[in-house]
Coordinates of C-alpha atoms and ligand atoms in Angstrom, one line a residue:
Chain A
M20 CA 82.7 119.0 98.2
N21 CA 84.1 122.6 98.2
R22 CA 84.0 125.1 95.3
F23 CA 87.5 124.1 94.1
G24 CA 86.3 120.5 93.9
L25 CA 83.3 121.2 92.0
L26 CA 85.2 123.3 89.5
T27 CA 87.7 120.5 88.9
V28 CA 84.9 117.9 88.3
A29 CA 83.2 120.3 85.9
V30 CA 86.4 120.9 84.0
A31 CA 87.2 117.2 83.9
A32 CA 83.6 116.5 82.6
V33 CA 83.9 119.0 79.9
A34 CA 87.4 117.6 78.9
A35 CA 85.9 114.0 78.8
I36 CA 83.3 115.1 76.3
V37 CA 85.5 117.3 74.1
L38 CA 88.8 115.3 74.1
P39 CA 87.6 112.5 71.8
F40 CA 86.9 115.0 69.1
L41 CA 90.4 116.3 69.3
L42 CA 92.3 113.0 69.7
K43 CA 93.6 110.5 67.2
P44 CA 92.3 106.9 67.4
F45 CA 95.0 105.8 69.7
G46 CA 94.3 108.7 72.0
I47 CA 90.6 107.7 72.1
Y48 CA 91.7 104.1 72.9
L49 CA 93.7 105.4 75.8
I50 CA 91.0 107.5 77.3
S51 CA 88.5 104.6 76.8
M52 CA 91.0 102.4 78.8
W53 CA 91.1 105.0 81.5
V54 CA 87.2 104.9 81.7
V55 CA 87.2 101.1 81.9
L56 CA 90.1 100.9 84.5
T57 CA 88.4 103.6 86.6
I58 CA 85.3 101.5 86.9
A59 CA 87.4 98.5 88.1
A60 CA 89.3 100.9 90.4
I61 CA 86.1 102.2 92.0
G62 CA 85.2 98.7 92.8
L63 CA 88.5 98.0 94.5
N64 CA 88.4 101.4 96.2
L65 CA 85.0 100.2 97.7
T66 CA 86.4 96.9 99.0
L67 CA 89.8 98.3 100.1
G68 CA 89.5 102.1 100.5
Y69 CA 86.1 102.3 102.3
A70 CA 85.6 98.9 103.9
G71 CA 89.3 98.1 104.6
Q72 CA 89.3 94.7 103.1
V73 CA 92.6 94.0 101.2
S74 CA 92.0 92.4 97.8
M75 CA 94.7 91.6 95.5
A76 CA 92.3 89.8 93.0
Q77 CA 90.5 92.7 91.3
G78 CA 92.2 91.9 88.0
A79 CA 90.7 88.4 88.2
F80 CA 87.3 89.8 88.4
V81 CA 88.0 92.0 85.4
G82 CA 89.1 88.9 83.7
I83 CA 85.9 86.9 84.6
G84 CA 83.7 89.7 83.5
A85 CA 85.7 90.0 80.1
Y86 CA 85.5 86.3 79.4
A87 CA 81.8 86.1 80.4
V88 CA 80.9 88.8 77.9
A89 CA 83.3 87.5 75.1
L90 CA 82.1 84.0 75.4
L91 CA 78.3 84.8 75.8
T92 CA 78.4 87.3 72.8
A93 CA 80.4 84.7 70.8
A94 CA 77.6 82.3 71.6
G95 CA 75.2 84.7 70.0
W96 CA 73.9 86.6 73.1
P97 CA 73.3 90.3 72.7
F98 CA 75.7 92.5 74.8
F99 CA 73.4 93.8 77.5
P100 CA 72.2 90.4 79.0
A101 CA 75.9 89.2 78.7
F102 CA 77.0 92.3 80.5
V103 CA 74.5 91.8 83.4
I104 CA 75.4 88.2 83.6
A105 CA 79.1 89.2 83.9
G106 CA 78.0 91.5 86.8
L107 CA 76.0 88.9 88.6
L108 CA 78.6 86.2 88.2
C109 CA 81.2 88.5 89.8
F110 CA 78.9 89.4 92.6
A111 CA 78.4 85.8 93.5
I112 CA 82.1 84.9 93.2
G113 CA 83.1 88.1 95.1
W114 CA 80.7 87.1 97.9
L115 CA 82.3 83.7 98.2
L116 CA 85.8 85.3 98.2
G117 CA 84.6 87.4 101.1
Y118 CA 84.4 84.3 103.3
P119 CA 88.2 84.1 104.0
A120 CA 88.0 87.8 105.1
L121 CA 85.7 86.7 107.9
R122 CA 88.7 84.6 109.4
V123 CA 91.8 86.5 108.3
Q124 CA 92.9 90.1 107.8
H125 CA 95.5 92.3 106.3
H126 CA 98.5 90.6 104.7
Y127 CA 97.0 87.1 105.2
L128 CA 93.9 88.3 103.3
A129 CA 96.2 89.7 100.6
F130 CA 97.8 86.2 100.2
V131 CA 94.4 84.5 100.1
T132 CA 93.2 86.8 97.3
L133 CA 96.5 86.7 95.5
A134 CA 96.1 82.9 95.4
F135 CA 92.6 83.3 94.0
N136 CA 93.9 85.5 91.3
T137 CA 96.4 82.9 90.3
L138 CA 93.6 80.3 90.4
V139 CA 91.5 82.2 87.9
F140 CA 94.5 82.9 85.7
L141 CA 95.2 79.1 85.5
V142 CA 91.6 78.3 84.8
L143 CA 91.5 80.8 82.1
R144 CA 94.8 79.4 80.6
N145 CA 94.2 75.6 81.0
E146 CA 90.5 75.1 80.5
E147 CA 90.9 75.5 76.7
W148 CA 87.6 73.9 75.9
L149 CA 85.9 76.9 77.5
T150 CA 88.3 79.9 77.1
N151 CA 90.4 78.9 74.2
G152 CA 93.5 78.9 76.5
T153 CA 96.5 81.1 75.4
Y154 CA 95.0 81.6 71.9
G155 CA 92.6 84.0 73.5
I156 CA 89.3 85.3 72.1
A157 CA 89.2 87.9 69.4
G158 CA 86.6 90.3 68.0
T159 CA 84.1 90.8 70.8
E160 CA 81.2 92.5 69.4
R161 CA 80.4 96.0 70.6
P162 CA 76.9 96.8 71.8
H163 CA 74.1 98.5 69.9
L164 CA 72.3 101.2 71.8
F165 CA 68.8 102.4 70.7
G166 CA 69.5 101.0 67.2
L167 CA 72.8 102.8 67.0
S168 CA 76.0 100.8 66.7
T169 CA 78.9 101.7 69.0
D170 CA 81.4 100.0 66.6
G171 CA 83.3 103.3 66.1
A172 CA 86.1 104.2 68.7
R173 CA 84.5 107.4 69.5
A174 CA 81.0 105.9 69.9
F175 CA 82.3 103.1 72.1
Y176 CA 84.2 105.6 74.2
F177 CA 81.0 107.5 75.0
F178 CA 79.2 104.3 75.6
C179 CA 81.9 103.4 78.2
L180 CA 81.8 106.9 79.6
G181 CA 78.0 106.7 80.2
M182 CA 78.5 103.4 81.9
L183 CA 81.1 105.0 84.2
V184 CA 78.8 107.9 85.0
L185 CA 76.1 105.5 85.9
L186 CA 78.0 103.2 88.0
A187 CA 79.9 106.0 89.7
A188 CA 76.7 107.7 90.6
A189 CA 75.3 104.5 92.0
T190 CA 78.4 104.1 94.0
W191 CA 78.3 107.5 95.3
W192 CA 74.7 107.0 96.3
M193 CA 75.4 103.8 98.0
L194 CA 78.2 105.4 99.9
R195 CA 75.9 108.2 101.2
S196 CA 73.4 105.6 102.5
P197 CA 73.8 103.8 105.8
W198 CA 75.8 101.2 104.0
G199 CA 78.5 103.6 103.3
R200 CA 78.7 104.5 106.9
A201 CA 78.8 100.8 107.8
F202 CA 81.7 100.2 105.5
V203 CA 83.8 102.8 107.0
A204 CA 83.0 101.6 110.4
L205 CA 84.0 98.2 109.4
R206 CA 87.3 99.5 108.3
E207 CA 87.9 101.7 111.4
N208 CA 86.9 99.4 114.3
P209 CA 85.0 96.2 113.4
I210 CA 84.8 95.2 117.2
R211 CA 82.9 98.4 118.1
A212 CA 80.9 98.2 115.0
L213 CA 79.7 94.7 115.9
S214 CA 78.8 95.9 119.5
L215 CA 76.6 98.6 117.9
G216 CA 74.5 95.9 116.1
L217 CA 76.3 96.0 112.7
D218 CA 76.3 92.6 111.2
T219 CA 79.9 92.9 110.1
R220 CA 79.9 89.5 108.5
R221 CA 77.3 90.5 106.1
Y222 CA 78.8 93.9 105.4
T223 CA 82.2 92.3 104.8
L224 CA 80.8 89.9 102.3
M225 CA 78.8 92.7 100.6
A226 CA 82.0 94.8 100.3
F227 CA 83.7 92.1 98.4
A228 CA 80.6 91.3 96.3
L229 CA 79.9 94.9 95.3
G230 CA 83.6 95.6 94.6
S231 CA 83.9 92.5 92.5
T232 CA 80.7 93.3 90.6
L233 CA 82.3 96.7 89.4
G234 CA 85.4 94.7 88.4
G235 CA 83.3 92.3 86.4
L236 CA 81.5 95.1 84.7
A237 CA 84.7 96.8 83.8
G238 CA 85.8 93.5 82.2
G239 CA 82.5 93.4 80.4
L240 CA 83.6 96.7 78.7
Y241 CA 87.3 95.7 78.5
A242 CA 86.7 92.7 76.1
P243 CA 84.8 94.8 73.4
L244 CA 87.3 97.7 73.9
V245 CA 90.5 95.8 73.3
Q246 CA 89.0 93.3 70.8
F247 CA 91.3 90.6 71.9
I248 CA 91.6 89.0 75.4
E249 CA 93.9 86.4 76.6
P250 CA 94.7 85.0 80.1
N251 CA 97.8 87.0 80.6
S252 CA 95.9 90.3 80.6
F253 CA 94.4 89.2 83.8
S254 CA 97.3 87.9 85.7
L255 CA 98.6 89.4 89.0
N256 CA 100.0 92.3 87.0
M257 CA 96.6 93.8 86.4
S258 CA 95.6 93.3 90.2
F259 CA 98.7 95.1 91.2
N260 CA 98.1 97.9 88.7
L261 CA 94.5 98.5 90.1
L262 CA 95.8 98.4 93.6
L263 CA 98.4 101.0 92.6
M264 CA 95.7 103.1 91.0
V265 CA 93.6 103.1 94.1
I266 CA 96.4 103.9 96.4
V267 CA 98.2 106.4 94.3
G268 CA 94.8 108.2 93.6
G269 CA 93.8 108.2 97.3
S270 CA 92.3 105.2 98.9
G271 CA 88.9 105.8 100.6
R272 CA 88.3 108.9 98.6
F273 CA 85.5 108.9 95.9
F274 CA 87.6 110.5 93.1
G275 CA 90.8 108.7 94.0
P276 CA 90.3 105.9 91.4
F277 CA 89.6 108.5 88.7
V278 CA 92.9 110.1 89.3
G279 CA 94.9 107.0 90.0
A280 CA 93.7 105.3 86.8
L281 CA 94.5 108.5 84.8
I282 CA 98.1 108.3 86.0
A283 CA 98.4 104.7 85.4
V284 CA 97.1 105.0 81.8
L285 CA 98.8 108.2 80.8
L286 CA 102.1 108.2 82.6
P287 CA 103.6 105.2 80.6
E288 CA 102.7 106.9 77.4
W289 CA 104.2 110.2 78.2
M290 CA 107.3 108.5 79.5
R291 CA 107.9 106.6 76.3
I292 CA 110.8 108.8 75.7
A293 CA 112.4 107.4 78.7
E294 CA 112.1 104.0 77.0
G295 CA 113.2 101.2 79.1
Y296 CA 113.5 103.3 82.2
Y297 CA 109.9 104.3 82.3
L298 CA 109.0 101.5 84.8
I299 CA 111.9 102.4 87.0
I300 CA 110.9 106.1 87.0
Y301 CA 107.3 105.1 87.6
A302 CA 108.1 103.0 90.6
M303 CA 110.2 105.7 92.1
L304 CA 107.6 108.2 91.7
V305 CA 105.1 105.9 93.5
M306 CA 107.6 105.3 96.3
I307 CA 108.2 109.0 96.9
L308 CA 104.5 109.7 96.9
M309 CA 103.9 106.9 99.4
V310 CA 106.5 108.1 101.7
F311 CA 105.6 111.7 101.7
C312 CA 101.9 111.3 101.2
P313 CA 100.3 108.0 102.0
T314 CA 96.9 109.4 101.4
G315 CA 97.6 109.5 97.6
V316 CA 97.5 112.3 95.1
L317 CA 94.1 113.5 96.4
G318 CA 95.3 113.6 99.8
L319 CA 98.2 115.7 98.7
V320 CA 95.9 118.1 97.0
E321 CA 93.8 118.4 99.9
K322 CA 96.8 119.2 102.2
L323 CA 98.0 121.9 99.7
F324 CA 94.6 123.7 99.3
K325 CA 92.9 123.3 102.6
P326 CA 93.0 126.3 104.8
K327 CA 95.1 125.3 107.9
K328 CA 92.8 124.7 110.8
P329 CA 94.0 125.6 114.2
P330 CA 95.1 122.3 115.8
A331 CA 92.1 120.6 117.6
A332 CA 92.2 120.7 121.3
A333 CA 94.7 117.9 122.3
A334 CA 93.6 115.1 119.9
A335 CA 93.2 112.0 121.8
P336 CA 95.7 109.3 121.3
T337 CA 94.3 106.7 118.9
L338 CA 93.8 103.6 120.8
K339 CA 93.7 100.1 119.4
A340 CA 90.6 98.0 119.8
E341 CA 90.6 96.0 122.9
A342 CA 91.7 92.5 122.1
T343 CA 88.4 90.8 122.3
S344 CA 87.7 88.3 119.7
R345 CA 86.5 84.8 119.6
Chain B
M11 CA 60.9 93.3 140.1
T12 CA 61.9 91.4 137.1
A13 CA 65.4 90.4 136.2
V14 CA 66.9 92.0 133.1
L15 CA 70.3 90.3 133.3
E16 CA 71.1 87.0 135.1
V17 CA 74.6 85.6 135.3
D18 CA 74.9 82.1 136.5
N19 CA 78.1 80.4 137.6
L20 CA 80.1 82.2 134.9
S21 CA 83.8 81.5 134.6
K22 CA 86.4 82.5 132.0
R23 CA 89.9 81.1 131.8
F24 CA 92.8 82.2 129.7
G25 CA 95.1 79.3 129.7
G26 CA 96.1 79.0 133.3
I27 CA 94.6 82.4 134.4
V28 CA 91.2 82.2 135.8
A29 CA 90.0 85.8 135.0
V30 CA 86.4 85.3 136.1
D31 CA 85.7 82.6 138.7
N32 CA 82.2 81.3 139.1
V33 CA 80.4 84.6 139.2
S34 CA 76.6 84.8 139.7
F35 CA 74.4 87.9 140.0
T36 CA 71.2 89.4 138.9
V37 CA 70.4 92.8 137.7
N38 CA 66.8 93.9 138.1
D39 CA 64.8 96.3 135.9
G40 CA 65.8 99.9 136.7
D41 CA 68.9 99.0 138.8
I42 CA 72.2 100.8 138.4
L43 CA 74.7 98.3 139.4
G44 CA 78.2 99.3 140.0
I45 CA 81.0 96.8 139.6
I46 CA 84.3 97.7 141.4
G47 CA 87.5 95.8 142.1
P48 CA 91.3 96.2 141.7
N49 CA 93.0 96.1 138.3
G50 CA 93.0 92.7 136.8
S51 CA 90.1 91.4 138.9
G52 CA 88.2 90.4 135.8
K53 CA 85.7 93.2 135.4
S54 CA 86.1 93.8 131.7
T55 CA 86.4 90.1 131.0
L56 CA 83.0 89.7 132.7
F57 CA 81.4 92.3 130.4
N58 CA 83.0 90.7 127.3
C59 CA 81.5 87.3 128.4
V60 CA 78.1 88.8 129.0
L61 CA 78.1 90.7 125.6
G62 CA 79.5 88.0 123.4
Q63 CA 82.9 89.5 122.6
L64 CA 84.3 86.5 124.5
M65 CA 82.8 82.9 124.9
P66 CA 82.6 82.1 128.6
S67 CA 84.4 78.8 129.6
E68 CA 81.5 77.9 131.9
G69 CA 78.2 79.3 133.0
R70 CA 75.2 81.0 131.5
V71 CA 73.8 84.5 130.7
R72 CA 70.2 85.3 130.3
I73 CA 68.7 88.5 129.1
D74 CA 65.1 89.0 130.0
G75 CA 65.0 85.4 131.1
R76 CA 66.1 84.3 127.6
E77 CA 69.4 82.4 127.2
S78 CA 71.8 84.6 125.5
T79 CA 75.2 82.8 126.1
G80 CA 77.3 82.7 123.0
M81 CA 75.0 85.0 121.0
R82 CA 76.9 87.4 118.6
P83 CA 77.3 91.0 119.9
C84 CA 75.3 92.4 117.0
D85 CA 72.4 90.2 117.8
L86 CA 72.6 91.0 121.5
N87 CA 72.7 94.6 120.6
R88 CA 69.5 94.4 118.6
L89 CA 67.8 92.9 121.6
G90 CA 68.4 96.2 123.4
V91 CA 71.6 95.7 125.1
S92 CA 74.5 98.1 124.4
R93 CA 77.8 98.8 125.9
T94 CA 81.0 100.9 125.9
F95 CA 84.5 99.6 126.0
Q96 CA 87.1 100.5 128.5
L97 CA 89.4 101.9 125.9
L98 CA 87.9 104.7 123.8
Q99 CA 86.1 103.4 120.8
V100 CA 84.7 106.0 118.4
F101 CA 85.1 106.0 114.7
P102 CA 87.6 108.8 114.3
Q103 CA 87.1 109.5 110.5
L104 CA 83.3 109.8 110.8
S105 CA 81.7 113.0 112.1
V106 CA 80.3 113.2 115.6
R107 CA 76.8 113.2 114.0
D108 CA 77.7 110.1 111.8
N109 CA 79.0 108.3 114.7
L110 CA 75.7 108.6 116.4
I111 CA 73.6 107.7 113.4
L112 CA 75.8 104.7 112.8
A113 CA 75.2 103.7 116.4
G114 CA 71.4 103.5 115.8
Q115 CA 71.1 102.8 112.1
E116 CA 71.1 98.9 112.3
H117 CA 68.0 99.1 114.5
Q118 CA 66.1 100.8 111.6
G119 CA 64.5 98.5 108.9
S120 CA 66.4 95.9 106.9
M121 CA 69.5 95.7 104.9
A122 CA 67.4 96.7 101.8
T123 CA 65.7 99.8 103.5
R124 CA 69.1 100.8 104.7
L125 CA 70.3 100.9 101.2
F126 CA 67.3 102.6 99.5
G127 CA 66.0 104.6 102.3
R128 CA 67.2 107.9 103.7
P129 CA 70.9 108.6 104.1
D130 CA 70.5 109.3 107.8
A131 CA 68.3 106.2 108.2
G132 CA 65.7 108.6 109.7
L133 CA 67.9 109.2 112.6
G134 CA 69.1 112.7 111.9
E135 CA 66.8 114.3 114.5
A136 CA 67.5 111.7 117.1
A137 CA 71.1 112.1 116.6
D138 CA 70.9 115.9 116.9
Q139 CA 68.9 115.5 120.1
M140 CA 71.6 113.1 121.5
I141 CA 74.3 115.6 120.6
E142 CA 72.5 118.3 122.5
F143 CA 71.8 116.0 125.4
F144 CA 75.5 115.3 125.7
R145 CA 76.4 119.1 125.1
L146 CA 78.3 118.4 121.9
S147 CA 76.2 120.6 119.5
H148 CA 79.1 122.9 118.6
L149 CA 81.2 119.8 117.5
A150 CA 78.3 117.9 115.5
S151 CA 79.9 118.0 112.1
E152 CA 83.6 117.6 113.4
Q153 CA 85.5 114.4 112.8
A154 CA 85.3 112.5 116.0
G155 CA 89.0 112.0 116.0
M156 CA 89.5 115.8 116.3
L157 CA 87.7 116.1 119.7
S158 CA 89.5 116.1 122.9
Y159 CA 89.7 112.9 124.9
G160 CA 87.0 113.9 127.3
Q161 CA 84.6 114.8 124.5
Q162 CA 85.3 111.5 122.7
K163 CA 84.4 109.8 125.9
L164 CA 81.1 111.5 126.1
L165 CA 80.5 110.7 122.5
D166 CA 81.4 107.1 123.2
A167 CA 78.9 106.9 126.0
A168 CA 76.3 108.8 123.9
M169 CA 76.6 106.2 121.1
A170 CA 75.7 103.4 123.6
F171 CA 72.3 105.2 124.0
M172 CA 71.4 105.9 120.4
A173 CA 69.4 102.7 119.9
G174 CA 67.4 103.4 123.0
P175 CA 68.7 100.4 124.9
R176 CA 67.0 99.0 128.1
L177 CA 70.3 97.5 129.4
V178 CA 73.6 99.4 129.1
L179 CA 77.0 98.2 130.2
L180 CA 79.5 100.9 130.7
D181 CA 83.2 100.0 131.2
E182 CA 84.9 102.8 133.0
P183 CA 83.1 105.6 131.4
A184 CA 84.9 108.2 133.7
G185 CA 88.3 106.8 133.0
G186 CA 90.6 109.7 132.2
V187 CA 87.9 112.3 132.1
N188 CA 88.3 115.6 133.9
L189 CA 86.1 116.6 136.8
T190 CA 83.8 119.0 134.9
M191 CA 83.2 116.4 132.2
L192 CA 82.8 113.8 134.9
G193 CA 80.0 115.8 136.4
L194 CA 78.4 116.3 133.1
L195 CA 78.5 112.6 132.4
R196 CA 77.1 111.5 135.7
E197 CA 74.2 114.0 135.3
R198 CA 73.6 112.8 131.7
L199 CA 73.5 109.1 132.8
Q200 CA 71.1 109.9 135.7
A201 CA 68.9 111.8 133.2
Y202 CA 68.8 109.0 130.7
H203 CA 68.1 106.5 133.5
A204 CA 65.2 108.6 134.9
E205 CA 63.8 109.3 131.4
H206 CA 64.0 105.8 129.9
K207 CA 63.7 103.6 133.0
A208 CA 66.8 101.9 131.7
T209 CA 69.0 99.5 133.5
F210 CA 72.7 100.1 133.9
V211 CA 75.8 98.2 134.8
V212 CA 78.8 100.4 135.3
I213 CA 82.5 99.4 136.0
E214 CA 84.2 102.3 137.6
H215 CA 87.3 103.1 139.7
Q216 CA 86.2 106.6 140.5
M217 CA 84.6 106.0 144.0
E218 CA 82.6 109.3 144.1
F219 CA 81.1 108.5 140.8
V220 CA 80.0 105.0 141.8
M221 CA 78.6 106.2 145.1
A222 CA 76.6 109.0 143.6
L223 CA 75.3 106.9 140.6
C224 CA 74.7 103.4 141.7
T225 CA 72.0 101.8 143.6
R226 CA 73.9 98.7 144.4
V227 CA 77.6 97.7 144.1
L228 CA 79.4 94.5 143.5
V229 CA 83.0 94.0 144.3
L230 CA 85.2 91.6 142.3
A231 CA 88.7 90.5 143.4
E232 CA 90.7 87.9 141.5
G233 CA 87.7 87.0 139.5
K234 CA 85.4 86.2 142.5
I235 CA 82.6 88.3 144.0
I236 CA 83.7 89.3 147.5
A237 CA 81.0 91.7 148.5
E238 CA 77.6 92.9 147.3
G239 CA 75.1 95.4 148.6
A240 CA 74.3 99.1 149.0
P241 CA 77.2 101.6 148.1
E242 CA 77.8 102.7 151.7
E243 CA 77.7 99.2 153.1
V244 CA 80.2 98.0 150.5
R245 CA 82.5 100.9 151.2
R246 CA 82.7 99.9 154.8
N247 CA 83.1 96.2 154.3
P248 CA 86.4 95.1 155.7
A249 CA 86.9 92.5 153.0
V250 CA 86.8 95.2 150.3
I251 CA 89.2 97.4 152.2
E252 CA 91.4 94.4 152.3
A253 CA 91.2 93.6 148.7
Y254 CA 92.0 97.2 147.7
L255 CA 94.8 97.7 150.1
G256 CA 96.2 94.2 150.6
H257 CA 98.0 94.1 147.2
Ligands
ATP24 N1 92.4 88.2 126.0 C1 93.1 87.9 127.2 N2 94.0 86.9 127.1 C2 94.6 86.6 128.2 N3 94.4 87.1 129.4 C3 93.6 88.0 129.5 C4 92.8 88.5 128.4 N4 92.0 89.5 128.8 C5 92.1 89.6 130.1 N5 93.0 88.8 130.5 C6 93.5 88.6 132.0 O1 92.4 88.4 132.8 C7 92.6 89.1 133.9 C8 91.3 90.0 134.2 O2 91.5 91.1 133.3 P1 90.3 92.2 133.1 O3 90.8 93.1 131.9 O4 89.0 91.6 133.0 O5 90.5 93.1 134.5 P2 89.8 94.4 134.9 O6 89.1 94.1 136.2 O7 88.8 94.9 133.8 O8 91.0 95.3 135.1 P3 91.2 96.9 134.9 O9 90.6 97.5 136.1 O10 92.6 97.1 134.8 O11 90.4 97.2 133.7 C9 93.9 89.8 134.0 O12 94.8 89.0 134.6 C10 94.3 89.9 132.4 O13 95.7 89.8 132.3
MG25 MG1 88.9 96.5 132.7

């Protein structure tokens, strides 16, 4: 990262700590939501941005995590074990959802994961004995940390922020390891990767499992944050939103989800003055961004601030992988 | 002499096309076998069948006397067999150095040690040596996609050597490479061969390259082997001249 990048991160970090002391409760709720959705988007960025596996089901994993924590804490479990279970459950289900990705790719995979999201939604709505159906679950308890309660909006915000820092650091560290390199290789050229000894099957499943785990953990914070969850919160809508965050922020870039989630959470609030038109304006902004800068906001910033390099000696034409599959 | 690679009665059909037709040959330890033949004669398909990218329709492949037909490419690679593809296959968004580390990292430790161990999987030094060996030092931290075609072709070949393979299959390593690069590539391949006692199989159209590099040449035409022998012998073989000119 260059100096400009470091400075931006430092300013953002200070803002993240100071802001809750300046904001009204609703403002604190919004930035808490930003934190929670960023965690989920980091997960999707791992699966989609780094490993190149299309998933339209991240919202479902947020839902599974949210319900797991809500139900377990309602049954008398303390928060932390419930939170860990939410993560493990999503790891396992994410791993299983990875299997279709071994057979189909791109838009076919998008449809498979879309169907999975719908399936999860239907289970949440119809299995009333477990999930309370459309009545939802209210009042998920917030955790106690070292004997301190996080019931207050500000305390819970800092708790979520701590989780974000922990999970983002773990992701950063994982992406620097050979696994990160392997995920990028999987995205760029799976056939060549396989010929270099990468067990692409295992890395594909792992990409899904890890991305889903982050989705589940985000859900585990979502339930105590909003205090009322119902199946509709985790319909395809949320998955689309998360997908948008990753792509708008800058897919395959570490800080992409942070930026994408910020835009997705704040823009609707700022555009309240536009009333009914806000969705239309938002959609148009996204379309313009995608047409002129498919690498997202971070790609745009990079383009604007990077000193122009002399064009590299005749960049080779990018050739498609040879059609060798079985 | 021990056989490193044995191919027995291998055939591959695509619908009605017989791309490889009942091919058998053996490659001994330390050989550099050249495979030549007109376009579409089945050379690349043969490689793909040997290395698990394609499942042969018939026949068997053995590596070091061990049956390897139908094994997955990644498992074959971990047995010490590596390859390049005819079309350029580097990872354009990774740096030159990361391309090389990637090419060796799966041979180090397990999934767990690759996660918790060093970011370069302990291969940083080996990668730098390989970069130097292939004269790419000034480009080490450049994104591979930014290199010239010839440089990418060198990197592509270098990647095949990162895991210290004993059997390397190269599919047209000289294709589209300029003469200076070509000399460098040949010299590097010969040096690796001498240093590691490795066994090579090289598909190539560039005759000078084949003649200078290979100890033995095999000629494919329409999926069949039509000649086999020392480079000079093969070059003078009337059947070979016929196959190249007769189309
Ligand atoms: N995946 C495939 N599906 C159908 N036909 C194929 C496939 N791959 C190769 N073929 C056919 O098999 C035959 C042999 O092709 P191959 O690529 O092995 O030839 P080659 O000797 O490598 O040629 P070149 O010198 O042009 O690289 C050709 O007729 C080709 O069209
Ligand atoms: Mg070929």
